[in-house]
PDB file of C-alpha atoms and ligand atoms in Angstrom:
ATOM      1  CA  MET G1246     -75.841 -29.219  13.721  1.00 34.00           C
ATOM      2  CA  ALA G1247     -73.857 -26.597  15.540  1.00 36.00           C
ATOM      3  CA  ALA G1248     -73.211 -28.624  18.650  1.00 38.00           C
ATOM      4  CA  PRO G1249     -70.556 -31.094  17.396  1.00 40.00           C
ATOM      5  CA  GLU G1250     -68.670 -28.367  15.669  1.00 42.00           C
ATOM      6  CA  GLN G1251     -68.574 -26.322  18.824  1.00 43.00           C
ATOM      7  CA  GLY G1252     -67.418 -29.362  20.775  1.00 41.00           C
ATOM      8  CA  ASN G1253     -64.627 -29.728  18.277  1.00 45.00           C
ATOM      9  CA  GLN G1254     -63.515 -26.154  18.685  1.00 49.00           C
ATOM     10  CA  THR G1255     -63.444 -26.142  22.450  1.00 52.00           C
ATOM     11  CA  SER G1256     -61.648 -29.493  22.589  1.00 64.00           C
ATOM     12  CA  ILE G1257     -58.302 -27.745  22.229  1.00 80.00           C
ATOM     13  CA  THR G1258     -57.387 -26.278  25.590  1.00 83.00           C
ATOM     14  CA  GLU G1259     -53.646 -26.644  25.252  1.00 86.00           C
ATOM     15  CA  PHE G1260     -50.918 -26.703  22.652  1.00 90.00           C
ATOM     16  CA  VAL G1261     -47.798 -28.802  22.460  1.00 89.00           C
ATOM     17  CA  LEU G1262     -44.627 -26.899  21.675  1.00 88.00           C
ATOM     18  CA  LEU G1263     -42.493 -29.387  19.790  1.00 86.00           C
ATOM     19  CA  GLY G1264     -39.252 -27.482  20.419  1.00 82.00           C
ATOM     20  CA  PHE G1265     -36.086 -28.701  18.738  1.00 80.00           C
ATOM     21  CA  GLY G1266     -36.818 -32.389  18.443  1.00 74.00           C
ATOM     22  CA  THR G1267     -33.629 -33.255  20.345  1.00 72.00           C
ATOM     23  CA  PRO G1268     -33.126 -36.889  21.306  1.00 77.00           C
ATOM     24  CA  PRO G1269     -33.684 -37.516  25.058  1.00 76.00           C
ATOM     25  CA  GLU G1270     -30.016 -38.130  25.787  1.00 79.00           C
ATOM     26  CA  LEU G1271     -29.179 -34.630  24.561  1.00 83.00           C
ATOM     27  CA  GLN G1272     -31.963 -32.925  26.553  1.00 84.00           C
ATOM     28  CA  ILE G1273     -29.788 -32.348  29.610  1.00 87.00           C
ATOM     29  CA  LEU G1274     -27.052 -30.830  27.451  1.00 89.00           C
ATOM     30  CA  LEU G1275     -29.600 -28.546  25.824  1.00 87.00           C
ATOM     31  CA  PHE G1276     -30.905 -27.599  29.268  1.00 91.00           C
ATOM     32  CA  LEU G1277     -27.450 -26.709  30.585  1.00 93.00           C
ATOM     33  CA  LEU G1278     -26.626 -24.733  27.453  1.00 92.00           C
ATOM     34  CA  PHE G1279     -29.808 -22.640  27.626  1.00 92.00           C
ATOM     35  CA  LEU G1280     -29.482 -22.212  31.396  1.00 95.00           C
ATOM     36  CA  LEU G1281     -25.979 -20.867  30.946  1.00 95.00           C
ATOM     37  CA  ILE G1282     -27.140 -18.528  28.183  1.00 94.00           C
ATOM     38  CA  TYR G1283     -30.047 -17.313  30.314  1.00 95.00           C
ATOM     39  CA  ILE G1284     -27.894 -16.589  33.373  1.00 95.00           C
ATOM     40  CA  ALA G1285     -25.268 -14.791  31.274  1.00 94.00           C
ATOM     41  CA  THR G1286     -27.931 -12.750  29.437  1.00 94.00           C
ATOM     42  CA  MET G1287     -29.618 -11.636  32.644  1.00 95.00           C
ATOM     43  CA  ALA G1288     -26.288 -10.833  34.322  1.00 94.00           C
ATOM     44  CA  GLY G1289     -24.960  -8.854  31.355  1.00 93.00           C
ATOM     45  CA  ASN G1290     -28.111  -6.835  30.742  1.00 94.00           C
ATOM     46  CA  ILE G1291     -28.792  -6.111  34.409  1.00 94.00           C
ATOM     47  CA  LEU G1292     -25.176  -4.981  34.770  1.00 92.00           C
ATOM     48  CA  ILE G1293     -25.632  -2.510  31.905  1.00 92.00           C
ATOM     49  CA  MET G1294     -28.872  -1.170  33.413  1.00 94.00           C
ATOM     50  CA  VAL G1295     -27.195  -0.686  36.796  1.00 93.00           C
ATOM     51  CA  LEU G1296     -24.190   1.039  35.218  1.00 91.00           C
ATOM     52  CA  VAL G1297     -26.364   3.359  33.126  1.00 91.00           C
ATOM     53  CA  VAL G1298     -28.557   4.311  36.073  1.00 93.00           C
ATOM     54  CA  THR G1299     -25.714   4.764  38.600  1.00 91.00           C
ATOM     55  CA  ALA G1300     -22.815   6.235  36.567  1.00 87.00           C
ATOM     56  CA  GLN G1301     -23.271   9.993  36.147  1.00 87.00           C
ATOM     57  CA  HIS G1302     -21.190  10.260  32.978  1.00 86.00           C
ATOM     58  CA  LEU G1303     -23.447   7.707  31.269  1.00 87.00           C
ATOM     59  CA  HIS G1304     -26.512   9.928  31.650  1.00 91.00           C
ATOM     60  CA  THR G1305     -26.543  10.853  27.963  1.00 90.00           C
ATOM     61  CA  PRO G1306     -29.307   9.878  25.510  1.00 92.00           C
ATOM     62  CA  MET G1307     -27.190   7.184  23.873  1.00 90.00           C
ATOM     63  CA  TYR G1308     -26.609   5.332  27.140  1.00 91.00           C
ATOM     64  CA  LEU G1309     -30.109   5.898  28.477  1.00 93.00           C
ATOM     65  CA  PHE G1310     -31.425   4.238  25.314  1.00 93.00           C
ATOM     66  CA  LEU G1311     -28.881   1.468  25.794  1.00 92.00           C
ATOM     67  CA  GLY G1312     -30.174   0.974  29.353  1.00 94.00           C
ATOM     68  CA  ASN G1313     -33.689   0.719  27.961  1.00 95.00           C
ATOM     69  CA  LEU G1314     -32.538  -1.784  25.358  1.00 93.00           C
ATOM     70  CA  SER G1315     -31.009  -3.949  28.088  1.00 94.00           C
ATOM     71  CA  CYS G1316     -34.225  -3.698  30.071  1.00 95.00           C
ATOM     72  CA  LEU G1317     -36.206  -4.769  26.995  1.00 94.00           C
ATOM     73  CA  GLU G1318     -33.911  -7.692  26.423  1.00 93.00           C
ATOM     74  CA  THR G1319     -34.118  -8.914  30.000  1.00 95.00           C
ATOM     75  CA  CYS G1320     -37.914  -9.047  29.636  1.00 95.00           C
ATOM     76  CA  TYR G1321     -37.681 -10.444  26.134  1.00 89.00           C
ATOM     77  CA  THR G1322     -35.558 -13.476  27.020  1.00 93.00           C
ATOM     78  CA  SER G1323     -37.599 -14.004  30.178  1.00 95.00           C
ATOM     79  CA  THR G1324     -40.767 -14.561  28.142  1.00 93.00           C
ATOM     80  CA  ILE G1325     -39.117 -17.451  26.300  1.00 92.00           C
ATOM     81  CA  LEU G1326     -36.216 -19.053  28.113  1.00 93.00           C
ATOM     82  CA  PRO G1327     -37.634 -19.948  31.576  1.00 93.00           C
ATOM     83  CA  ARG G1328     -40.544 -21.792  29.954  1.00 91.00           C
ATOM     84  CA  LEU G1329     -38.272 -23.494  27.472  1.00 90.00           C
ATOM     85  CA  LEU G1330     -35.928 -24.542  30.280  1.00 92.00           C
ATOM     86  CA  ALA G1331     -38.793 -25.968  32.311  1.00 91.00           C
ATOM     87  CA  SER G1332     -40.132 -27.953  29.388  1.00 89.00           C
ATOM     88  CA  VAL G1333     -36.697 -29.325  28.455  1.00 87.00           C
ATOM     89  CA  LEU G1334     -36.125 -30.374  32.062  1.00 87.00           C
ATOM     90  CA  THR G1335     -39.514 -31.914  32.815  1.00 87.00           C
ATOM     91  CA  GLY G1336     -40.316 -33.135  29.319  1.00 83.00           C
ATOM     92  CA  ASP G1337     -43.743 -31.493  29.652  1.00 87.00           C
ATOM     93  CA  ARG G1338     -44.121 -29.590  26.417  1.00 87.00           C
ATOM     94  CA  THR G1339     -47.728 -28.524  26.759  1.00 90.00           C
ATOM     95  CA  ILE G1340     -48.826 -24.917  27.159  1.00 91.00           C
ATOM     96  CA  SER G1341     -52.384 -23.750  27.779  1.00 91.00           C
ATOM     97  CA  VAL G1342     -54.068 -21.798  25.009  1.00 89.00           C
ATOM     98  CA  THR G1343     -54.235 -18.718  27.238  1.00 90.00           C
ATOM     99  CA  GLY G1344     -50.594 -19.129  28.258  1.00 91.00           C
ATOM    100  CA  CYS G1345     -49.644 -19.397  24.617  1.00 91.00           C
ATOM    101  CA  PHE G1346     -51.533 -16.210  23.698  1.00 92.00           C
ATOM    102  CA  ILE G1347     -50.005 -14.319  26.616  1.00 92.00           C
ATOM    103  CA  GLN G1348     -46.515 -15.469  25.654  1.00 93.00           C
ATOM    104  CA  TYR G1349     -47.155 -14.413  22.084  1.00 92.00           C
ATOM    105  CA  TYR G1350     -48.563 -11.029  23.100  1.00 94.00           C
ATOM    106  CA  ILE G1351     -45.695 -10.106  25.407  1.00 95.00           C
ATOM    107  CA  PHE G1352     -43.000 -11.469  23.126  1.00 92.00           C
ATOM    108  CA  GLY G1353     -44.473  -9.822  20.017  1.00 91.00           C
ATOM    109  CA  SER G1354     -44.883  -6.471  21.757  1.00 93.00           C
ATOM    110  CA  LEU G1355     -41.316  -6.522  23.023  1.00 94.00           C
ATOM    111  CA  THR G1356     -40.055  -7.410  19.538  1.00 90.00           C
ATOM    112  CA  ALA G1357     -41.915  -4.451  18.079  1.00 90.00           C
ATOM    113  CA  ALA G1358     -40.645  -2.221  20.903  1.00 93.00           C
ATOM    114  CA  GLU G1359     -37.099  -3.398  20.250  1.00 91.00           C
ATOM    115  CA  CYS G1360     -37.386  -2.536  16.551  1.00 89.00           C
ATOM    116  CA  LEU G1361     -38.659   0.922  17.465  1.00 92.00           C
ATOM    117  CA  LEU G1362     -35.957   1.448  20.076  1.00 93.00           C
ATOM    118  CA  LEU G1363     -33.226   0.368  17.656  1.00 91.00           C
ATOM    119  CA  SER G1364     -34.434   2.946  15.150  1.00 92.00           C
ATOM    120  CA  VAL G1365     -34.611   5.580  17.893  1.00 93.00           C
ATOM    121  CA  MET G1366     -31.009   4.722  18.767  1.00 92.00           C
ATOM    122  CA  SER G1367     -29.909   5.115  15.168  1.00 91.00           C
ATOM    123  CA  TYR G1368     -31.773   8.435  14.963  1.00 92.00           C
ATOM    124  CA  ASP G1369     -29.796   9.515  18.014  1.00 93.00           C
ATOM    125  CA  ARG G1370     -26.528   8.567  16.258  1.00 90.00           C
ATOM    126  CA  TYR G1371     -27.762  10.310  13.096  1.00 92.00           C
ATOM    127  CA  LEU G1372     -28.319  13.556  14.992  1.00 93.00           C
ATOM    128  CA  ALA G1373     -24.998  13.263  16.828  1.00 90.00           C
ATOM    129  CA  ILE G1374     -22.924  12.679  13.699  1.00 89.00           C
ATOM    130  CA  VAL G1375     -24.823  14.304  10.828  1.00 90.00           C
ATOM    131  CA  LYS G1376     -26.361  17.248  12.687  1.00 90.00           C
ATOM    132  CA  PRO G1377     -24.068  17.762  15.687  1.00 89.00           C
ATOM    133  CA  LEU G1378     -24.994  21.442  16.022  1.00 90.00           C
ATOM    134  CA  HIS G1379     -28.667  20.621  16.501  1.00 89.00           C
ATOM    135  CA  TYR G1380     -28.057  17.629  18.736  1.00 91.00           C
ATOM    136  CA  ALA G1381     -28.669  19.325  22.067  1.00 89.00           C
ATOM    137  CA  ALA G1382     -31.839  20.984  20.785  1.00 88.00           C
ATOM    138  CA  HIS G1383     -33.319  17.778  19.329  1.00 87.00           C
ATOM    139  CA  MET G1384     -32.206  15.392  22.063  1.00 89.00           C
ATOM    140  CA  SER G1385     -33.198  17.193  25.229  1.00 89.00           C
ATOM    141  CA  GLY G1386     -33.954  15.167  28.330  1.00 88.00           C
ATOM    142  CA  ARG G1387     -37.618  15.528  27.539  1.00 91.00           C
ATOM    143  CA  SER G1388     -37.519  14.266  23.943  1.00 92.00           C
ATOM    144  CA  CYS G1389     -35.214  11.467  25.047  1.00 93.00           C
ATOM    145  CA  LEU G1390     -37.830  10.375  27.561  1.00 95.00           C
ATOM    146  CA  GLN G1391     -40.593  10.710  24.961  1.00 95.00           C
ATOM    147  CA  LEU G1392     -38.717   8.613  22.413  1.00 95.00           C
ATOM    148  CA  ALA G1393     -37.904   5.894  24.954  1.00 96.00           C
ATOM    149  CA  ALA G1394     -41.441   5.781  26.313  1.00 96.00           C
ATOM    150  CA  GLY G1395     -42.822   5.970  22.768  1.00 96.00           C
ATOM    151  CA  SER G1396     -40.911   2.824  21.788  1.00 95.00           C
ATOM    152  CA  TRP G1397     -42.349   0.835  24.685  1.00 96.00           C
ATOM    153  CA  VAL G1398     -45.908   2.069  24.303  1.00 96.00           C
ATOM    154  CA  GLY G1399     -45.737   1.884  20.499  1.00 93.00           C
ATOM    155  CA  GLY G1400     -44.570  -1.728  20.604  1.00 92.00           C
ATOM    156  CA  PHE G1401     -47.459  -2.826  22.793  1.00 94.00           C
ATOM    157  CA  LEU G1402     -50.018  -0.799  20.830  1.00 92.00           C
ATOM    158  CA  VAL G1403     -48.897  -2.025  17.427  1.00 87.00           C
ATOM    159  CA  ASN G1404     -48.855  -5.622  18.587  1.00 88.00           C
ATOM    160  CA  SER G1405     -52.410  -5.337  19.840  1.00 89.00           C
ATOM    161  CA  ILE G1406     -53.455  -5.451  16.168  1.00 84.00           C
ATOM    162  CA  THR G1407     -51.998  -8.925  15.709  1.00 82.00           C
ATOM    163  CA  ALA G1408     -53.336  -9.946  19.107  1.00 86.00           C
ATOM    164  CA  VAL G1409     -56.835  -9.144  17.812  1.00 86.00           C
ATOM    165  CA  LEU G1410     -56.125 -11.203  14.682  1.00 81.00           C
ATOM    166  CA  ILE G1411     -54.870 -14.120  16.769  1.00 83.00           C
ATOM    167  CA  SER G1412     -57.943 -14.028  18.966  1.00 84.00           C
ATOM    168  CA  GLN G1413     -60.060 -14.537  15.821  1.00 82.00           C
ATOM    169  CA  LEU G1414     -58.328 -17.805  15.002  1.00 83.00           C
ATOM    170  CA  ILE G1415     -60.221 -21.055  15.390  1.00 84.00           C
ATOM    171  CA  PHE G1416     -58.277 -24.105  16.470  1.00 85.00           C
ATOM    172  CA  CYS G1417     -59.844 -27.447  15.708  1.00 82.00           C
ATOM    173  CA  GLY G1418     -56.764 -29.637  15.909  1.00 75.00           C
ATOM    174  CA  PRO G1419     -54.034 -30.807  15.590  1.00 84.00           C
ATOM    175  CA  ASN G1420     -52.483 -28.897  18.460  1.00 86.00           C
ATOM    176  CA  ALA G1421     -48.734 -29.411  17.976  1.00 88.00           C
ATOM    177  CA  ILE G1422     -46.789 -26.210  17.305  1.00 87.00           C
ATOM    178  CA  ASP G1423     -43.568 -26.836  15.443  1.00 84.00           C
ATOM    179  CA  HIS G1424     -41.588 -24.184  17.297  1.00 86.00           C
ATOM    180  CA  PHE G1425     -40.047 -23.565  20.707  1.00 88.00           C
ATOM    181  CA  PHE G1426     -42.305 -20.660  21.688  1.00 90.00           C
ATOM    182  CA  CYS G1427     -45.725 -19.371  20.668  1.00 90.00           C
ATOM    183  CA  ASP G1428     -45.251 -17.163  17.660  1.00 85.00           C
ATOM    184  CA  PHE G1429     -47.657 -15.639  15.192  1.00 82.00           C
ATOM    185  CA  ILE G1430     -46.962 -17.675  12.076  1.00 79.00           C
ATOM    186  CA  PRO G1431     -46.880 -21.156  13.692  1.00 82.00           C
ATOM    187  CA  LEU G1432     -50.194 -20.307  15.382  1.00 84.00           C
ATOM    188  CA  VAL G1433     -51.762 -19.166  12.099  1.00 82.00           C
ATOM    189  CA  LYS G1434     -50.543 -22.340  10.406  1.00 80.00           C
ATOM    190  CA  LEU G1435     -52.256 -24.418  13.076  1.00 84.00           C
ATOM    191  CA  SER G1436     -55.619 -22.699  12.842  1.00 84.00           C
ATOM    192  CA  CYS G1437     -58.520 -23.893  10.728  1.00 83.00           C
ATOM    193  CA  ASN G1438     -59.018 -20.445   9.245  1.00 77.00           C
ATOM    194  CA  ASP G1439     -58.197 -19.567   5.675  1.00 75.00           C
ATOM    195  CA  HIS G1440     -54.400 -19.907   5.661  1.00 72.00           C
ATOM    196  CA  GLN G1441     -53.729 -17.881   2.577  1.00 77.00           C
ATOM    197  CA  GLN G1442     -55.614 -14.872   3.848  1.00 78.00           C
ATOM    198  CA  MET G1443     -54.089 -15.164   7.314  1.00 74.00           C
ATOM    199  CA  GLU G1444     -50.562 -15.539   6.004  1.00 74.00           C
ATOM    200  CA  MET G1445     -51.053 -12.482   3.853  1.00 80.00           C
ATOM    201  CA  LEU G1446     -52.179 -10.597   6.956  1.00 77.00           C
ATOM    202  CA  ALA G1447     -49.228 -11.976   8.897  1.00 70.00           C
ATOM    203  CA  PHE G1448     -46.914 -10.865   6.145  1.00 73.00           C
ATOM    204  CA  THR G1449     -48.382  -7.352   6.101  1.00 80.00           C
ATOM    205  CA  VAL G1450     -48.140  -7.028   9.859  1.00 74.00           C
ATOM    206  CA  SER G1451     -44.529  -8.225  10.121  1.00 70.00           C
ATOM    207  CA  PHE G1452     -43.752  -5.954   7.198  1.00 73.00           C
ATOM    208  CA  ILE G1453     -44.987  -2.930   9.130  1.00 73.00           C
ATOM    209  CA  PHE G1454     -43.443  -4.166  12.376  1.00 71.00           C
ATOM    210  CA  SER G1455     -39.956  -4.771  11.183  1.00 74.00           C
ATOM    211  CA  LEU G1456     -39.459  -3.229   7.799  1.00 78.00           C
ATOM    212  CA  VAL G1457     -40.435   0.375   8.566  1.00 85.00           C
ATOM    213  CA  PRO G1458     -38.096   0.761  11.571  1.00 87.00           C
ATOM    214  CA  PHE G1459     -35.518  -1.194   9.607  1.00 87.00           C
ATOM    215  CA  LEU G1460     -35.665   1.236   6.681  1.00 89.00           C
ATOM    216  CA  LEU G1461     -35.472   4.216   9.044  1.00 90.00           C
ATOM    217  CA  THR G1462     -32.382   2.650  10.586  1.00 90.00           C
ATOM    218  CA  VAL G1463     -30.802   1.960   7.208  1.00 90.00           C
ATOM    219  CA  MET G1464     -31.475   5.535   6.072  1.00 92.00           C
ATOM    220  CA  SER G1465     -29.887   6.940   9.239  1.00 92.00           C
ATOM    221  CA  TYR G1466     -26.827   4.807   8.707  1.00 90.00           C
ATOM    222  CA  ILE G1467     -26.475   5.716   5.045  1.00 91.00           C
ATOM    223  CA  SER G1468     -26.292   9.403   5.933  1.00 92.00           C
ATOM    224  CA  ILE G1469     -24.063   8.648   8.933  1.00 91.00           C
ATOM    225  CA  ILE G1470     -21.580   6.758   6.779  1.00 90.00           C
ATOM    226  CA  ALA G1471     -21.713   9.388   4.035  1.00 91.00           C
ATOM    227  CA  THR G1472     -20.942  12.043   6.650  1.00 90.00           C
ATOM    228  CA  ILE G1473     -18.106  10.037   8.183  1.00 89.00           C
ATOM    229  CA  LEU G1474     -16.520   9.488   4.763  1.00 90.00           C
ATOM    230  CA  ARG G1475     -16.463  13.245   4.241  1.00 89.00           C
ATOM    231  CA  ILE G1476     -14.447  13.836   7.436  1.00 86.00           C
ATOM    232  CA  PRO G1477     -10.940  14.693   6.167  1.00 87.00           C
ATOM    233  CA  SER G1478      -8.742  13.256   8.946  1.00 87.00           C
ATOM    234  CA  THR G1479      -8.404   9.525   9.615  1.00 87.00           C
ATOM    235  CA  THR G1480      -8.535   9.957  13.395  1.00 87.00           C
ATOM    236  CA  GLY G1481     -11.688  12.038  13.032  1.00 84.00           C
ATOM    237  CA  LYS G1482     -13.231   9.301  10.925  1.00 84.00           C
ATOM    238  CA  GLN G1483     -12.299   6.632  13.461  1.00 85.00           C
ATOM    239  CA  LYS G1484     -13.600   8.669  16.356  1.00 83.00           C
ATOM    240  CA  ALA G1485     -16.977   9.285  14.719  1.00 82.00           C
ATOM    241  CA  PHE G1486     -17.285   5.684  13.625  1.00 84.00           C
ATOM    242  CA  SER G1487     -16.435   4.302  17.065  1.00 82.00           C
ATOM    243  CA  THR G1488     -19.494   6.001  18.578  1.00 79.00           C
ATOM    244  CA  CYS G1489     -21.872   4.126  16.301  1.00 84.00           C
ATOM    245  CA  SER G1490     -20.096   0.884  15.371  1.00 86.00           C
ATOM    246  CA  SER G1491     -21.443  -1.102  18.350  1.00 85.00           C
ATOM    247  CA  HIS G1492     -24.984  -0.122  17.508  1.00 86.00           C
ATOM    248  CA  LEU G1493     -24.429  -0.907  13.835  1.00 88.00           C
ATOM    249  CA  ILE G1494     -23.285  -4.442  14.727  1.00 87.00           C
ATOM    250  CA  VAL G1495     -26.273  -4.982  17.020  1.00 86.00           C
ATOM    251  CA  VAL G1496     -28.748  -3.703  14.430  1.00 87.00           C
ATOM    252  CA  THR G1497     -27.291  -5.805  11.626  1.00 87.00           C
ATOM    253  CA  LEU G1498     -27.371  -8.968  13.692  1.00 85.00           C
ATOM    254  CA  TYR G1499     -30.892  -8.425  14.965  1.00 84.00           C
ATOM    255  CA  TYR G1500     -32.569  -7.356  11.747  1.00 83.00           C
ATOM    256  CA  GLY G1501     -30.598  -9.752   9.602  1.00 81.00           C
ATOM    257  CA  THR G1502     -31.994 -12.767  11.434  1.00 79.00           C
ATOM    258  CA  LEU G1503     -35.425 -11.286  12.168  1.00 76.00           C
ATOM    259  CA  LEU G1504     -36.148 -10.313   8.589  1.00 75.00           C
ATOM    260  CA  ILE G1505     -35.087 -13.654   7.147  1.00 74.00           C
ATOM    261  CA  ALA G1506     -37.171 -15.496   9.735  1.00 72.00           C
ATOM    262  CA  TYR G1507     -40.325 -13.401   9.246  1.00 68.00           C
ATOM    263  CA  LEU G1508     -40.408 -12.204   5.704  1.00 66.00           C
ATOM    264  CA  PHE G1509     -40.569 -15.658   4.165  1.00 64.00           C
ATOM    265  CA  PRO G1510     -43.294 -17.251   6.258  1.00 56.00           C
ATOM    266  CA  THR G1511     -44.427 -19.607   3.534  1.00 56.00           C
ATOM    267  CA  VAL G1512     -41.114 -21.131   2.514  1.00 58.00           C
ATOM    268  CA  HIS G1513     -41.426 -24.563   4.122  1.00 61.00           C
ATOM    269  CA  THR G1514     -38.069 -25.952   3.122  1.00 62.00           C
ATOM    270  CA  LEU G1515     -36.333 -23.401   5.303  1.00 62.00           C
ATOM    271  CA  ARG G1516     -38.211 -24.555   8.416  1.00 67.00           C
ATOM    272  CA  ASP G1517     -35.300 -25.895  10.464  1.00 72.00           C
ATOM    273  CA  PHE G1518     -33.023 -23.138   9.310  1.00 74.00           C
ATOM    274  CA  LYS G1519     -35.617 -20.618  10.470  1.00 74.00           C
ATOM    275  CA  LYS G1520     -35.780 -22.274  13.879  1.00 78.00           C
ATOM    276  CA  VAL G1521     -32.050 -21.725  14.179  1.00 79.00           C
ATOM    277  CA  LEU G1522     -32.489 -18.083  13.122  1.00 79.00           C
ATOM    278  CA  SER G1523     -35.192 -17.707  15.763  1.00 82.00           C
ATOM    279  CA  VAL G1524     -32.715 -18.940  18.367  1.00 85.00           C
ATOM    280  CA  VAL G1525     -30.273 -16.302  17.166  1.00 82.00           C
ATOM    281  CA  TYR G1526     -32.627 -13.337  17.518  1.00 80.00           C
ATOM    282  CA  THR G1527     -34.535 -14.494  20.579  1.00 85.00           C
ATOM    283  CA  VAL G1528     -31.729 -16.017  22.600  1.00 88.00           C
ATOM    284  CA  LEU G1529     -28.324 -15.037  21.244  1.00 88.00           C
ATOM    285  CA  THR G1530     -28.701 -11.324  20.421  1.00 87.00           C
ATOM    286  CA  PRO G1531     -29.772 -10.417  23.970  1.00 90.00           C
ATOM    287  CA  LEU G1532     -26.700 -12.314  25.173  1.00 91.00           C
ATOM    288  CA  ILE G1533     -24.299 -10.726  22.711  1.00 89.00           C
ATOM    289  CA  ASN G1534     -25.513  -7.103  22.906  1.00 86.00           C
ATOM    290  CA  PRO G1535     -24.113  -6.365  26.396  1.00 85.00           C
ATOM    291  CA  LEU G1536     -20.837  -7.967  25.361  1.00 85.00           C
ATOM    292  CA  ILE G1537     -20.610  -5.828  22.228  1.00 85.00           C
ATOM    293  CA  TYR G1538     -21.364  -2.656  24.170  1.00 79.00           C
ATOM    294  CA  THR G1539     -19.109  -3.311  27.157  1.00 78.00           C
ATOM    295  CA  LEU G1540     -16.138  -4.696  25.291  1.00 76.00           C
ATOM    296  CA  ARG G1541     -16.150  -2.136  22.505  1.00 76.00           C
ATOM    297  CA  ASN G1542     -16.986   0.922  24.492  1.00 79.00           C
ATOM    298  CA  LYS G1543     -14.467   2.953  26.517  1.00 81.00           C
ATOM    299  CA  GLU G1544     -17.037   4.834  28.564  1.00 82.00           C
ATOM    300  CA  VAL G1545     -18.911   1.708  29.613  1.00 84.00           C
ATOM    301  CA  LYS G1546     -15.619  -0.006  30.482  1.00 85.00           C
ATOM    302  CA  GLU G1547     -14.632   3.035  32.518  1.00 86.00           C
ATOM    303  CA  ALA G1548     -17.928   2.945  34.426  1.00 86.00           C
ATOM    304  CA  LEU G1549     -17.457  -0.778  35.018  1.00 86.00           C
ATOM    305  CA  ARG G1550     -13.931  -0.220  36.357  1.00 87.00           C
ATOM    306  CA  LYS G1551     -15.169   2.522  38.706  1.00 86.00           C
ATOM    307  CA  ALA G1552     -18.030   0.353  39.949  1.00 85.00           C
ATOM    308  CA  CYS G1553     -15.630  -2.529  40.640  1.00 85.00           C
ATOM    309  CA  ARG G1554     -13.260  -0.246  42.529  1.00 85.00           C
ATOM    310  CA  LYS G1555     -16.157   1.030  44.607  1.00 83.00           C
ATOM    311  CA  CYS G1556     -17.265  -2.525  45.391  1.00 82.00           C
ATOM    312  CA  ILE G1557     -13.805  -3.730  46.367  1.00 81.00           C
ATOM    313  CA  PHE G1558     -12.277  -0.691  48.084  1.00 79.00           C
ATOM    314  CA  GLY G1559     -15.406   1.131  49.098  1.00 72.00           C
ATOM    315  CA  HIS G1560     -14.556   4.418  47.331  1.00 59.00           C
TER     316      HIS G1560
HETATM  317  C1  NAG X2690     -34.824   4.587  29.781  1.00 85.61           C
HETATM  318  O1  NAG X2690     -34.899   5.876  29.219  1.00 85.61           O
HETATM  319  C2  NAG X2690     -35.397   6.868  30.072  1.00 85.61           C
HETATM  320  C3  NAG X2690     -35.573   8.143  29.263  1.00 85.61           C
HETATM  321  O2  NAG X2690     -34.415   8.547  28.637  1.00 85.61           O
HETATM  322  C4  NAG X2690     -34.450   7.033  31.253  1.00 85.61           C
HETATM  323  O3  NAG X2690     -34.929   8.027  32.131  1.00 85.61           O
HETATM  324  C5  NAG X2690     -34.335   5.694  31.979  1.00 85.61           C
HETATM  325  O4  NAG X2690     -33.392   5.796  33.017  1.00 85.61           O
HETATM  326  C6  NAG X2690     -33.900   4.614  31.005  1.00 85.61           C
HETATM  327  N1  NAG X2690     -33.907   3.334  31.676  1.00 85.61           N
HETATM  328  C7  NAG X2690     -32.807   2.599  31.866  1.00 85.61           C
HETATM  329  C8  NAG X2690     -32.961   1.318  32.606  1.00 85.61           C
HETATM  330  O5  NAG X2690     -31.726   2.949  31.468  1.00 85.61           O
END
């Protein structure tokens, strides 16, 4: 009696992404809000990329990594927001199974790449502040390129493991995903496979994904802060701290929300709260990062001022 079972399995060709469960009269408000966020995120991150690539004095590892982070975040929001916007506008919340897997694969890979890049960025700050004499030797143009490329490639490679796991899942209905994009845990919850085993796997994978780079980042910052505290003069302390404070804010915000959202996959009572956290790390951090870096950073502001002058006066 294999035939009916098979029919059952193939009957699911699309999922329904339930989204936020907003009442219809608020849909247009939600649409405008996310549209505004999307435009601002793209504008801010593209501006940073352009500044980093064009301004000569920003061609240092720290800013090249920042440019890469902005590039990651432009892609990252683009895997989620355009689709979300379309579904809020048209009311069509379905997504094909293939589309869902592709969204998951790209989003998951970029998340992993972002974690890696954030730890690379904190390693860069660690070298600059804790081992300033070795900085030039350790952060040559070549190793900078290797670290940046390694984050991208590493993210996609590491996420291929979960992609293989996901492709093993069997979906036999229902097909409603209680989330606003296709993510690993909601998909596992929906499958007819052994949940316990799958959630354990999911836990292990997110553990490796986020916790290892997170711990590397925390360790870098512990030695950075210990070093800064040992600087005798107050101005020296402030100067050293100002070069890493923006990154520290970004890292705290990103990991804070990501870890809470992923490390407790089985706590059902936190479901709506976790949706809000997902909005923070998928939608709000990419919006806020360029703001943090441009508003808090003299060199980026200087590059921005120069670029504006060039645009307006032509020199
Ligand atoms: C990303 O990093 C590489 C290597 O450091 C650099 O050559 C490239 O310009 C960076 N990309 C952006 C958009 O900043």
